[in-house]
Amino acid sequence: MRFSSRIRCAGLARIIGVLLLAAALGACSAVKLAYNNLPELSYWWLDGYFDFDGAQTPKVRDELAQLLAWHRQNELPRIIGLLQEAQGLASADVTPVQACQLADRVRERLLAVTERAEAASAELALSLSDAQLQQLERKYAKNNTDYRKDWLDRSPAQVQEKRYDQFLERQEDFYGRLTTEQRALLRQQVAQSVFSPKLAYEERRQRQQEALVLLRGFQGGNGGPRASPAEARAALHAYIQRIADPPPGPWREQQQALLQEGCRNLAALHNTTSATQREQAVRRLQAYQGDLRQLVAAR
């Protein structure tokens, strides 16, 4: 089964963690290749945000390689355990509570990676120049333009169709072809979703601005002192925690509602699957585990 996390890709340390776990749980045929190439792929992805200079480049590459080595040794066995747990659930009916419990454990693994990356992220943050922060601001603006085109410039019906297509592709990649009745259920779930692209856009803008203020503050602008590594790390940690566990308000309510909705929808759809579809899901999970075991053994 696929479980969505409350975590979104934002912030300096979170970027690395999300990339790592996304590859570990990605398309089965590409897991090993993608995982082994993560330091290089992650470097170029991050470089698009910060345009690293000659002094930063080797440091970032080295830190990413070290993070991957740590993840391979410490986190892959835990992810295998999560996949085994999901495999045990896949052959029978599940409840929304079971789905949410597994989703929370995936979230814990994501947070473990971002915590591991905090020290390196703080060091990088302290080395960023004004020009690099301007590059980050431009990248945010481009991403926001793309988001508006994908979600805000569409009619509600078009947004629903886009989300339906995404969910259908994911579910059929996992279970095989869905029946007409299952597709109708999936379409109904999307139509009744509490997802608000406008609220998500407002939140991402707020977090982006918060990140820019935070990073510029590290530089000691307006006559203030530069942040120490310990201060920068503490500030990044607090920023990450605010994203992972938003303060009370509309966005926290949206996130909690979406999480509960996702657990209910996943359980409802899974409980309509046939024995053949469940066997397909088990095979998929076993294949994931096989790939990850090979990755652990290759260290």
PDB file of C-alpha atoms in Angstrom:
ATOM      1  CA  MET A   1       0.000   0.000   0.000  1.00  0.00           C
ATOM      2  CA  ARG A   2       1.055   3.578  -0.565  1.00  0.00           C
ATOM      3  CA  PHE A   3       0.847   5.934   2.385  1.00  0.00           C
ATOM      4  CA  SER A   4       1.156   9.700   2.094  1.00  0.00           C
ATOM      5  CA  SER A   5       3.081  11.649   4.672  1.00  0.00           C
ATOM      6  CA  ARG A   6       2.326  14.998   6.261  1.00  0.00           C
ATOM      7  CA  ILE A   7       5.794  16.070   5.308  1.00  0.00           C
ATOM      8  CA  ARG A   8       6.301  18.237   2.223  1.00  0.00           C
ATOM      9  CA  CYS A   9       9.546  19.034   0.488  1.00  0.00           C
ATOM     10  CA  ALA A  10      10.522  22.423   1.923  1.00  0.00           C
ATOM     11  CA  GLY A  11      13.444  23.802   3.824  1.00  0.00           C
ATOM     12  CA  LEU A  12      17.116  23.053   3.609  1.00  0.00           C
ATOM     13  CA  ALA A  13      17.444  19.899   5.692  1.00  0.00           C
ATOM     14  CA  ARG A  14      14.097  18.477   4.571  1.00  0.00           C
ATOM     15  CA  ILE A  15      15.096  18.522   0.920  1.00  0.00           C
ATOM     16  CA  ILE A  16      17.764  15.883   1.489  1.00  0.00           C
ATOM     17  CA  GLY A  17      15.628  13.661   3.658  1.00  0.00           C
ATOM     18  CA  VAL A  18      12.696  13.631   1.283  1.00  0.00           C
ATOM     19  CA  LEU A  19      14.924  12.851  -1.694  1.00  0.00           C
ATOM     20  CA  LEU A  20      16.476   9.905   0.089  1.00  0.00           C
ATOM     21  CA  LEU A  21      13.281   8.280   1.250  1.00  0.00           C
ATOM     22  CA  ALA A  22      11.450   9.003  -1.977  1.00  0.00           C
ATOM     23  CA  ALA A  23      14.074   7.031  -3.874  1.00  0.00           C
ATOM     24  CA  ALA A  24      13.930   4.188  -1.368  1.00  0.00           C
ATOM     25  CA  LEU A  25      10.190   3.843  -1.888  1.00  0.00           C
ATOM     26  CA  GLY A  26      10.091   4.762  -5.564  1.00  0.00           C
ATOM     27  CA  ALA A  27       9.405   2.720  -8.658  1.00  0.00           C
ATOM     28  CA  CYS A  28      10.671  -0.779  -8.023  1.00  0.00           C
ATOM     29  CA  SER A  29      12.605  -1.145 -11.269  1.00  0.00           C
ATOM     30  CA  ALA A  30      14.584   2.034 -10.583  1.00  0.00           C
ATOM     31  CA  VAL A  31      15.151   1.846  -6.837  1.00  0.00           C
ATOM     32  CA  LYS A  32      18.734   0.573  -6.820  1.00  0.00           C
ATOM     33  CA  LEU A  33      19.926   2.821  -9.641  1.00  0.00           C
ATOM     34  CA  ALA A  34      18.242   5.912  -8.200  1.00  0.00           C
ATOM     35  CA  TYR A  35      19.391   5.221  -4.657  1.00  0.00           C
ATOM     36  CA  ASN A  36      23.031   4.672  -5.565  1.00  0.00           C
ATOM     37  CA  ASN A  37      23.043   7.867  -7.617  1.00  0.00           C
ATOM     38  CA  LEU A  38      21.319   9.991  -4.980  1.00  0.00           C
ATOM     39  CA  PRO A  39      24.365  12.049  -3.979  1.00  0.00           C
ATOM     40  CA  GLU A  40      24.826  13.185  -7.577  1.00  0.00           C
ATOM     41  CA  LEU A  41      21.116  13.656  -8.286  1.00  0.00           C
ATOM     42  CA  SER A  42      20.600  15.479  -5.002  1.00  0.00           C
ATOM     43  CA  TYR A  43      23.562  17.746  -5.639  1.00  0.00           C
ATOM     44  CA  TRP A  44      22.230  18.912  -8.996  1.00  0.00           C
ATOM     45  CA  TRP A  45      18.717  19.337  -7.603  1.00  0.00           C
ATOM     46  CA  LEU A  46      19.993  21.465  -4.736  1.00  0.00           C
ATOM     47  CA  ASP A  47      22.314  23.379  -7.046  1.00  0.00           C
ATOM     48  CA  GLY A  48      19.236  24.533  -8.944  1.00  0.00           C
ATOM     49  CA  TYR A  49      18.144  26.298  -5.762  1.00  0.00           C
ATOM     50  CA  PHE A  50      21.470  27.696  -4.562  1.00  0.00           C
ATOM     51  CA  ASP A  51      23.955  27.753  -7.474  1.00  0.00           C
ATOM     52  CA  PHE A  52      26.850  26.447  -5.355  1.00  0.00           C
ATOM     53  CA  ASP A  53      30.274  28.052  -5.668  1.00  0.00           C
ATOM     54  CA  GLY A  54      33.608  26.295  -6.021  1.00  0.00           C
ATOM     55  CA  ALA A  55      34.190  26.056  -2.276  1.00  0.00           C
ATOM     56  CA  GLN A  56      30.707  24.753  -1.481  1.00  0.00           C
ATOM     57  CA  THR A  57      30.507  22.129  -4.215  1.00  0.00           C
ATOM     58  CA  PRO A  58      32.957  19.527  -2.826  1.00  0.00           C
ATOM     59  CA  LYS A  59      31.596  20.018   0.685  1.00  0.00           C
ATOM     60  CA  VAL A  60      27.989  19.496  -0.387  1.00  0.00           C
ATOM     61  CA  ARG A  61      28.895  16.442  -2.457  1.00  0.00           C
ATOM     62  CA  ASP A  62      30.801  14.930   0.462  1.00  0.00           C
ATOM     63  CA  GLU A  63      28.010  15.588   2.946  1.00  0.00           C
ATOM     64  CA  LEU A  64      25.448  14.018   0.621  1.00  0.00           C
ATOM     65  CA  ALA A  65      27.632  10.938   0.180  1.00  0.00           C
ATOM     66  CA  GLN A  66      28.036  10.621   3.952  1.00  0.00           C
ATOM     67  CA  LEU A  67      24.307  11.035   4.472  1.00  0.00           C
ATOM     68  CA  LEU A  68      23.578   8.281   1.973  1.00  0.00           C
ATOM     69  CA  ALA A  69      26.079   5.947   3.663  1.00  0.00           C
ATOM     70  CA  TRP A  70      24.413   6.586   7.026  1.00  0.00           C
ATOM     71  CA  HIS A  71      20.967   6.094   5.527  1.00  0.00           C
ATOM     72  CA  ARG A  72      21.966   2.814   3.866  1.00  0.00           C
ATOM     73  CA  GLN A  73      23.263   1.399   7.128  1.00  0.00           C
ATOM     74  CA  ASN A  74      20.728   2.789   9.583  1.00  0.00           C
ATOM     75  CA  GLU A  75      17.505   3.582   7.755  1.00  0.00           C
ATOM     76  CA  LEU A  76      17.157   1.013   4.983  1.00  0.00           C
ATOM     77  CA  PRO A  77      16.705  -1.861   7.477  1.00  0.00           C
ATOM     78  CA  ARG A  78      13.936   0.142   9.160  1.00  0.00           C
ATOM     79  CA  ILE A  79      12.262   0.829   5.820  1.00  0.00           C
ATOM     80  CA  ILE A  80      12.404  -2.886   5.041  1.00  0.00           C
ATOM     81  CA  GLY A  81      10.616  -3.451   8.331  1.00  0.00           C
ATOM     82  CA  LEU A  82       7.910  -0.983   7.323  1.00  0.00           C
ATOM     83  CA  LEU A  83       7.498  -2.754   3.988  1.00  0.00           C
ATOM     84  CA  GLN A  84       7.172  -6.081   5.785  1.00  0.00           C
ATOM     85  CA  GLU A  85       4.494  -4.575   7.990  1.00  0.00           C
ATOM     86  CA  ALA A  86       2.663  -3.241   4.944  1.00  0.00           C
ATOM     87  CA  GLN A  87       2.941  -6.657   3.303  1.00  0.00           C
ATOM     88  CA  GLY A  88       1.273  -8.218   6.322  1.00  0.00           C
ATOM     89  CA  LEU A  89      -1.599  -5.759   5.984  1.00  0.00           C
ATOM     90  CA  ALA A  90      -1.950  -6.026   2.204  1.00  0.00           C
ATOM     91  CA  SER A  91      -3.431  -9.528   2.127  1.00  0.00           C
ATOM     92  CA  ALA A  92      -6.412  -8.665   4.343  1.00  0.00           C
ATOM     93  CA  ASP A  93      -8.839  -5.839   4.984  1.00  0.00           C
ATOM     94  CA  VAL A  94      -7.366  -2.823   6.781  1.00  0.00           C
ATOM     95  CA  THR A  95      -8.767  -0.072   8.945  1.00  0.00           C
ATOM     96  CA  PRO A  96      -8.084   3.668   8.677  1.00  0.00           C
ATOM     97  CA  VAL A  97      -6.328   3.465  12.043  1.00  0.00           C
ATOM     98  CA  GLN A  98      -3.895   0.844  10.703  1.00  0.00           C
ATOM     99  CA  ALA A  99      -3.213   2.985   7.638  1.00  0.00           C
ATOM    100  CA  CYS A 100      -2.525   6.074   9.759  1.00  0.00           C
ATOM    101  CA  GLN A 101      -0.281   4.168  12.147  1.00  0.00           C
ATOM    102  CA  LEU A 102       1.936   3.059   9.280  1.00  0.00           C
ATOM    103  CA  ALA A 103       1.882   6.560   7.791  1.00  0.00           C
ATOM    104  CA  ASP A 104       3.104   7.945  11.112  1.00  0.00           C
ATOM    105  CA  ARG A 105       6.016   5.503  11.139  1.00  0.00           C
ATOM    106  CA  VAL A 106       6.990   6.582   7.621  1.00  0.00           C
ATOM    107  CA  ARG A 107       6.878  10.169   8.878  1.00  0.00           C
ATOM    108  CA  GLU A 108       9.210   9.241  11.734  1.00  0.00           C
ATOM    109  CA  ARG A 109      11.756   7.866   9.281  1.00  0.00           C
ATOM    110  CA  LEU A 110      11.634  11.063   7.245  1.00  0.00           C
ATOM    111  CA  LEU A 111      12.196  13.152  10.335  1.00  0.00           C
ATOM    112  CA  ALA A 112      15.129  10.943  11.346  1.00  0.00           C
ATOM    113  CA  VAL A 113      16.872  11.732   8.064  1.00  0.00           C
ATOM    114  CA  THR A 114      16.262  15.459   8.296  1.00  0.00           C
ATOM    115  CA  GLU A 115      17.576  15.450  11.855  1.00  0.00           C
ATOM    116  CA  ARG A 116      20.732  13.691  10.674  1.00  0.00           C
ATOM    117  CA  ALA A 117      21.148  16.351   7.976  1.00  0.00           C
ATOM    118  CA  GLU A 118      20.691  19.320  10.309  1.00  0.00           C
ATOM    119  CA  ALA A 119      24.337  19.977  11.136  1.00  0.00           C
ATOM    120  CA  ALA A 120      25.443  19.909   7.487  1.00  0.00           C
ATOM    121  CA  SER A 121      22.429  21.994   6.465  1.00  0.00           C
ATOM    122  CA  ALA A 122      23.241  24.619   9.097  1.00  0.00           C
ATOM    123  CA  GLU A 123      26.849  24.808   7.918  1.00  0.00           C
ATOM    124  CA  LEU A 124      25.703  25.249   4.333  1.00  0.00           C
ATOM    125  CA  ALA A 125      23.128  27.857   5.341  1.00  0.00           C
ATOM    126  CA  LEU A 126      25.821  29.938   7.040  1.00  0.00           C
ATOM    127  CA  SER A 127      27.937  29.884   3.873  1.00  0.00           C
ATOM    128  CA  LEU A 128      25.237  31.199   1.532  1.00  0.00           C
ATOM    129  CA  SER A 129      25.858  34.563  -0.099  1.00  0.00           C
ATOM    130  CA  ASP A 130      23.357  37.301  -0.893  1.00  0.00           C
ATOM    131  CA  ALA A 131      23.501  36.274  -4.553  1.00  0.00           C
ATOM    132  CA  GLN A 132      22.642  32.679  -3.635  1.00  0.00           C
ATOM    133  CA  LEU A 133      19.700  33.782  -1.537  1.00  0.00           C
ATOM    134  CA  GLN A 134      18.496  35.819  -4.494  1.00  0.00           C
ATOM    135  CA  GLN A 135      18.808  32.664  -6.613  1.00  0.00           C
ATOM    136  CA  LEU A 136      16.725  30.794  -4.037  1.00  0.00           C
ATOM    137  CA  GLU A 137      14.083  33.522  -4.161  1.00  0.00           C
ATOM    138  CA  ARG A 138      13.967  33.291  -7.964  1.00  0.00           C
ATOM    139  CA  LYS A 139      13.638  29.512  -7.780  1.00  0.00           C
ATOM    140  CA  TYR A 140      10.775  29.849  -5.323  1.00  0.00           C
ATOM    141  CA  ALA A 141       9.071  32.295  -7.681  1.00  0.00           C
ATOM    142  CA  LYS A 142       9.418  29.901 -10.615  1.00  0.00           C
ATOM    143  CA  ASN A 143       8.073  26.997  -8.572  1.00  0.00           C
ATOM    144  CA  ASN A 144       5.140  29.126  -7.484  1.00  0.00           C
ATOM    145  CA  THR A 145       4.375  30.057 -11.077  1.00  0.00           C
ATOM    146  CA  ASP A 146       4.368  26.377 -11.981  1.00  0.00           C
ATOM    147  CA  TYR A 147       2.115  25.592  -9.028  1.00  0.00           C
ATOM    148  CA  ARG A 148      -0.354  28.278 -10.022  1.00  0.00           C
ATOM    149  CA  LYS A 149      -0.512  26.905 -13.573  1.00  0.00           C
ATOM    150  CA  ASP A 150      -0.957  23.343 -12.317  1.00  0.00           C
ATOM    151  CA  TRP A 151      -3.528  24.015  -9.608  1.00  0.00           C
ATOM    152  CA  LEU A 152      -4.843  27.565  -9.251  1.00  0.00           C
ATOM    153  CA  ASP A 153      -5.414  28.386 -12.925  1.00  0.00           C
ATOM    154  CA  ARG A 154      -7.572  25.287 -13.371  1.00  0.00           C
ATOM    155  CA  SER A 155     -11.290  24.995 -12.731  1.00  0.00           C
ATOM    156  CA  PRO A 156     -12.422  22.861  -9.764  1.00  0.00           C
ATOM    157  CA  ALA A 157     -13.411  20.138 -12.214  1.00  0.00           C
ATOM    158  CA  GLN A 158      -9.965  20.208 -13.836  1.00  0.00           C
ATOM    159  CA  VAL A 159      -8.273  20.037 -10.432  1.00  0.00           C
ATOM    160  CA  GLN A 160     -10.369  17.006  -9.531  1.00  0.00           C
ATOM    161  CA  GLU A 161      -9.518  15.333 -12.825  1.00  0.00           C
ATOM    162  CA  LYS A 162      -5.813  15.967 -12.326  1.00  0.00           C
ATOM    163  CA  ARG A 163      -5.885  14.506  -8.820  1.00  0.00           C
ATOM    164  CA  TYR A 164      -7.963  11.545  -9.988  1.00  0.00           C
ATOM    165  CA  ASP A 165      -5.450  10.754 -12.738  1.00  0.00           C
ATOM    166  CA  GLN A 166      -2.578  10.927 -10.248  1.00  0.00           C
ATOM    167  CA  PHE A 167      -4.269   8.643  -7.720  1.00  0.00           C
ATOM    168  CA  LEU A 168      -5.386   6.217 -10.408  1.00  0.00           C
ATOM    169  CA  GLU A 169      -1.853   5.878 -11.760  1.00  0.00           C
ATOM    170  CA  ARG A 170      -0.463   5.204  -8.278  1.00  0.00           C
ATOM    171  CA  GLN A 171      -3.092   2.662  -7.349  1.00  0.00           C
ATOM    172  CA  GLU A 172      -2.908   0.771 -10.629  1.00  0.00           C
ATOM    173  CA  ASP A 173       0.882   0.671 -10.434  1.00  0.00           C
ATOM    174  CA  PHE A 174       0.391  -1.090  -7.118  1.00  0.00           C
ATOM    175  CA  TYR A 175      -2.730  -3.244  -7.490  1.00  0.00           C
ATOM    176  CA  GLY A 176      -2.957  -3.625 -11.248  1.00  0.00           C
ATOM    177  CA  ARG A 177      -5.932  -2.399 -13.244  1.00  0.00           C
ATOM    178  CA  LEU A 178      -8.816  -1.181 -11.102  1.00  0.00           C
ATOM    179  CA  THR A 179     -12.363  -2.273 -11.828  1.00  0.00           C
ATOM    180  CA  THR A 180     -15.067   0.102 -13.017  1.00  0.00           C
ATOM    181  CA  GLU A 181     -16.511   0.136  -9.497  1.00  0.00           C
ATOM    182  CA  GLN A 182     -13.123   0.862  -7.924  1.00  0.00           C
ATOM    183  CA  ARG A 183     -12.498   3.706 -10.349  1.00  0.00           C
ATOM    184  CA  ALA A 184     -15.887   5.151  -9.477  1.00  0.00           C
ATOM    185  CA  LEU A 185     -15.017   4.944  -5.776  1.00  0.00           C
ATOM    186  CA  LEU A 186     -11.695   6.672  -6.387  1.00  0.00           C
ATOM    187  CA  ARG A 187     -13.400   9.414  -8.367  1.00  0.00           C
ATOM    188  CA  GLN A 188     -15.937   9.896  -5.577  1.00  0.00           C
ATOM    189  CA  GLN A 189     -13.162  10.151  -3.000  1.00  0.00           C
ATOM    190  CA  VAL A 190     -11.440  12.852  -5.035  1.00  0.00           C
ATOM    191  CA  ALA A 191     -14.699  14.765  -5.523  1.00  0.00           C
ATOM    192  CA  GLN A 192     -15.347  14.768  -1.766  1.00  0.00           C
ATOM    193  CA  SER A 193     -11.786  15.672  -0.762  1.00  0.00           C
ATOM    194  CA  VAL A 194     -11.098  18.594   1.556  1.00  0.00           C
ATOM    195  CA  PHE A 195      -7.911  19.403  -0.401  1.00  0.00           C
ATOM    196  CA  SER A 196      -7.577  23.145  -1.009  1.00  0.00           C
ATOM    197  CA  PRO A 197      -4.930  24.133  -3.576  1.00  0.00           C
ATOM    198  CA  LYS A 198      -5.371  27.784  -2.568  1.00  0.00           C
ATOM    199  CA  LEU A 199      -4.639  27.039   1.083  1.00  0.00           C
ATOM    200  CA  ALA A 200      -1.650  24.912   0.102  1.00  0.00           C
ATOM    201  CA  TYR A 201      -0.342  27.763  -2.061  1.00  0.00           C
ATOM    202  CA  GLU A 202      -0.706  30.281   0.745  1.00  0.00           C
ATOM    203  CA  GLU A 203       1.141  27.968   3.118  1.00  0.00           C
ATOM    204  CA  ARG A 204       4.017  27.328   0.724  1.00  0.00           C
ATOM    205  CA  ARG A 205       4.414  31.082   0.150  1.00  0.00           C
ATOM    206  CA  GLN A 206       4.485  31.696   3.883  1.00  0.00           C
ATOM    207  CA  ARG A 207       7.076  28.976   4.496  1.00  0.00           C
ATOM    208  CA  GLN A 208       9.227  30.221   1.635  1.00  0.00           C
ATOM    209  CA  GLN A 209       9.240  33.736   3.021  1.00  0.00           C
ATOM    210  CA  GLU A 210       9.999  32.391   6.471  1.00  0.00           C
ATOM    211  CA  ALA A 211      12.947  30.440   5.044  1.00  0.00           C
ATOM    212  CA  LEU A 212      14.328  33.499   3.269  1.00  0.00           C
ATOM    213  CA  VAL A 213      14.053  35.633   6.410  1.00  0.00           C
ATOM    214  CA  LEU A 214      15.697  32.871   8.432  1.00  0.00           C
ATOM    215  CA  LEU A 215      18.604  32.403   6.019  1.00  0.00           C
ATOM    216  CA  ARG A 216      19.202  36.128   5.636  1.00  0.00           C
ATOM    217  CA  GLY A 217      19.141  36.486   9.399  1.00  0.00           C
ATOM    218  CA  PHE A 218      21.995  34.003   9.644  1.00  0.00           C
ATOM    219  CA  GLN A 219      24.170  36.439   7.687  1.00  0.00           C
ATOM    220  CA  GLY A 220      23.906  39.112  10.375  1.00  0.00           C
ATOM    221  CA  GLY A 221      22.261  41.792   8.269  1.00  0.00           C
ATOM    222  CA  ASN A 222      21.184  45.209   9.566  1.00  0.00           C
ATOM    223  CA  GLY A 223      24.176  45.370  11.862  1.00  0.00           C
ATOM    224  CA  GLY A 224      23.276  42.215  13.790  1.00  0.00           C
ATOM    225  CA  PRO A 225      25.762  39.427  14.582  1.00  0.00           C
ATOM    226  CA  ARG A 226      26.156  36.389  12.363  1.00  0.00           C
ATOM    227  CA  ALA A 227      24.514  33.254  13.737  1.00  0.00           C
ATOM    228  CA  SER A 228      26.726  30.568  15.225  1.00  0.00           C
ATOM    229  CA  PRO A 229      26.496  26.985  13.883  1.00  0.00           C
ATOM    230  CA  ALA A 230      24.566  25.968  17.004  1.00  0.00           C
ATOM    231  CA  GLU A 231      22.124  28.842  16.602  1.00  0.00           C
ATOM    232  CA  ALA A 232      21.615  28.107  12.917  1.00  0.00           C
ATOM    233  CA  ARG A 233      21.009  24.427  13.592  1.00  0.00           C
ATOM    234  CA  ALA A 234      18.483  25.187  16.332  1.00  0.00           C
ATOM    235  CA  ALA A 235      16.653  27.634  14.066  1.00  0.00           C
ATOM    236  CA  LEU A 236      16.546  25.135  11.185  1.00  0.00           C
ATOM    237  CA  HIS A 237      15.317  22.424  13.533  1.00  0.00           C
ATOM    238  CA  ALA A 238      12.494  24.655  14.744  1.00  0.00           C
ATOM    239  CA  TYR A 239      11.609  25.562  11.154  1.00  0.00           C
ATOM    240  CA  ILE A 240      11.420  21.900  10.142  1.00  0.00           C
ATOM    241  CA  GLN A 241       9.277  21.061  13.137  1.00  0.00           C
ATOM    242  CA  ARG A 242       6.833  23.837  12.261  1.00  0.00           C
ATOM    243  CA  ILE A 243       6.414  22.299   8.815  1.00  0.00           C
ATOM    244  CA  ALA A 244       6.100  18.744  10.113  1.00  0.00           C
ATOM    245  CA  ASP A 245       3.748  19.790  12.928  1.00  0.00           C
ATOM    246  CA  PRO A 246       2.124  23.117  11.984  1.00  0.00           C
ATOM    247  CA  PRO A 247       0.910  25.485  14.710  1.00  0.00           C
ATOM    248  CA  PRO A 248      -2.862  25.777  15.307  1.00  0.00           C
ATOM    249  CA  GLY A 249      -4.656  27.388  12.410  1.00  0.00           C
ATOM    250  CA  PRO A 250      -6.267  26.683   9.031  1.00  0.00           C
ATOM    251  CA  TRP A 251      -3.239  24.872   7.607  1.00  0.00           C
ATOM    252  CA  ARG A 252      -2.903  22.520  10.575  1.00  0.00           C
ATOM    253  CA  GLU A 253      -6.618  21.744  10.318  1.00  0.00           C
ATOM    254  CA  GLN A 254      -6.212  21.087   6.586  1.00  0.00           C
ATOM    255  CA  GLN A 255      -3.230  18.792   7.115  1.00  0.00           C
ATOM    256  CA  GLN A 256      -4.938  16.782   9.823  1.00  0.00           C
ATOM    257  CA  ALA A 257      -8.119  16.506   7.760  1.00  0.00           C
ATOM    258  CA  LEU A 258      -6.146  15.372   4.699  1.00  0.00           C
ATOM    259  CA  LEU A 259      -4.266  12.784   6.733  1.00  0.00           C
ATOM    260  CA  GLN A 260      -7.466  11.287   8.131  1.00  0.00           C
ATOM    261  CA  GLU A 261      -9.076  11.464   4.705  1.00  0.00           C
ATOM    262  CA  GLY A 262      -6.147   9.679   3.114  1.00  0.00           C
ATOM    263  CA  CYS A 263      -6.254   6.882   5.679  1.00  0.00           C
ATOM    264  CA  ARG A 264     -10.012   6.431   5.236  1.00  0.00           C
ATOM    265  CA  ASN A 265      -9.773   6.470   1.457  1.00  0.00           C
ATOM    266  CA  LEU A 266      -6.882   4.049   1.306  1.00  0.00           C
ATOM    267  CA  ALA A 267      -8.629   1.576   3.600  1.00  0.00           C
ATOM    268  CA  ALA A 268     -11.913   1.896   1.711  1.00  0.00           C
ATOM    269  CA  LEU A 269     -10.297   1.267  -1.674  1.00  0.00           C
ATOM    270  CA  HIS A 270      -8.036  -1.517  -0.442  1.00  0.00           C
ATOM    271  CA  ASN A 271     -10.979  -3.307   1.128  1.00  0.00           C
ATOM    272  CA  THR A 272     -12.644  -3.543  -2.306  1.00  0.00           C
ATOM    273  CA  THR A 273      -9.638  -5.255  -3.903  1.00  0.00           C
ATOM    274  CA  SER A 274      -9.792  -8.834  -5.116  1.00  0.00           C
ATOM    275  CA  ALA A 275      -7.487 -11.678  -4.097  1.00  0.00           C
ATOM    276  CA  THR A 276      -5.605 -11.189  -7.371  1.00  0.00           C
ATOM    277  CA  GLN A 277      -5.101  -7.487  -6.731  1.00  0.00           C
ATOM    278  CA  ARG A 278      -3.898  -8.166  -3.197  1.00  0.00           C
ATOM    279  CA  GLU A 279      -1.464 -10.777  -4.472  1.00  0.00           C
ATOM    280  CA  GLN A 280      -0.133  -8.157  -6.887  1.00  0.00           C
ATOM    281  CA  ALA A 281       0.309  -5.736  -3.982  1.00  0.00           C
ATOM    282  CA  VAL A 282       2.174  -8.353  -1.946  1.00  0.00           C
ATOM    283  CA  ARG A 283       4.479  -9.111  -4.877  1.00  0.00           C
ATOM    284  CA  ARG A 284       5.194  -5.417  -5.296  1.00  0.00           C
ATOM    285  CA  LEU A 285       6.089  -5.049  -1.630  1.00  0.00           C
ATOM    286  CA  GLN A 286       8.279  -8.156  -1.743  1.00  0.00           C
ATOM    287  CA  ALA A 287      10.108  -6.753  -4.754  1.00  0.00           C
ATOM    288  CA  TYR A 288      10.726  -3.484  -2.915  1.00  0.00           C
ATOM    289  CA  GLN A 289      12.149  -5.411   0.003  1.00  0.00           C
ATOM    290  CA  GLY A 290      14.411  -7.452  -2.261  1.00  0.00           C
ATOM    291  CA  ASP A 291      15.860  -4.337  -3.837  1.00  0.00           C
ATOM    292  CA  LEU A 292      16.449  -2.676  -0.488  1.00  0.00           C
ATOM    293  CA  ARG A 293      18.102  -5.785   0.956  1.00  0.00           C
ATOM    294  CA  GLN A 294      20.514  -5.766  -1.971  1.00  0.00           C
ATOM    295  CA  LEU A 295      21.259  -2.110  -1.300  1.00  0.00           C
ATOM    296  CA  VAL A 296      21.972  -2.850   2.380  1.00  0.00           C
ATOM    297  CA  ALA A 297      24.242  -5.766   1.465  1.00  0.00           C
ATOM    298  CA  ALA A 298      26.180  -3.624  -1.026  1.00  0.00           C
ATOM    299  CA  ARG A 299      27.468  -1.177   1.564  1.00  0.00           C
TER     300      ARG A 299
END
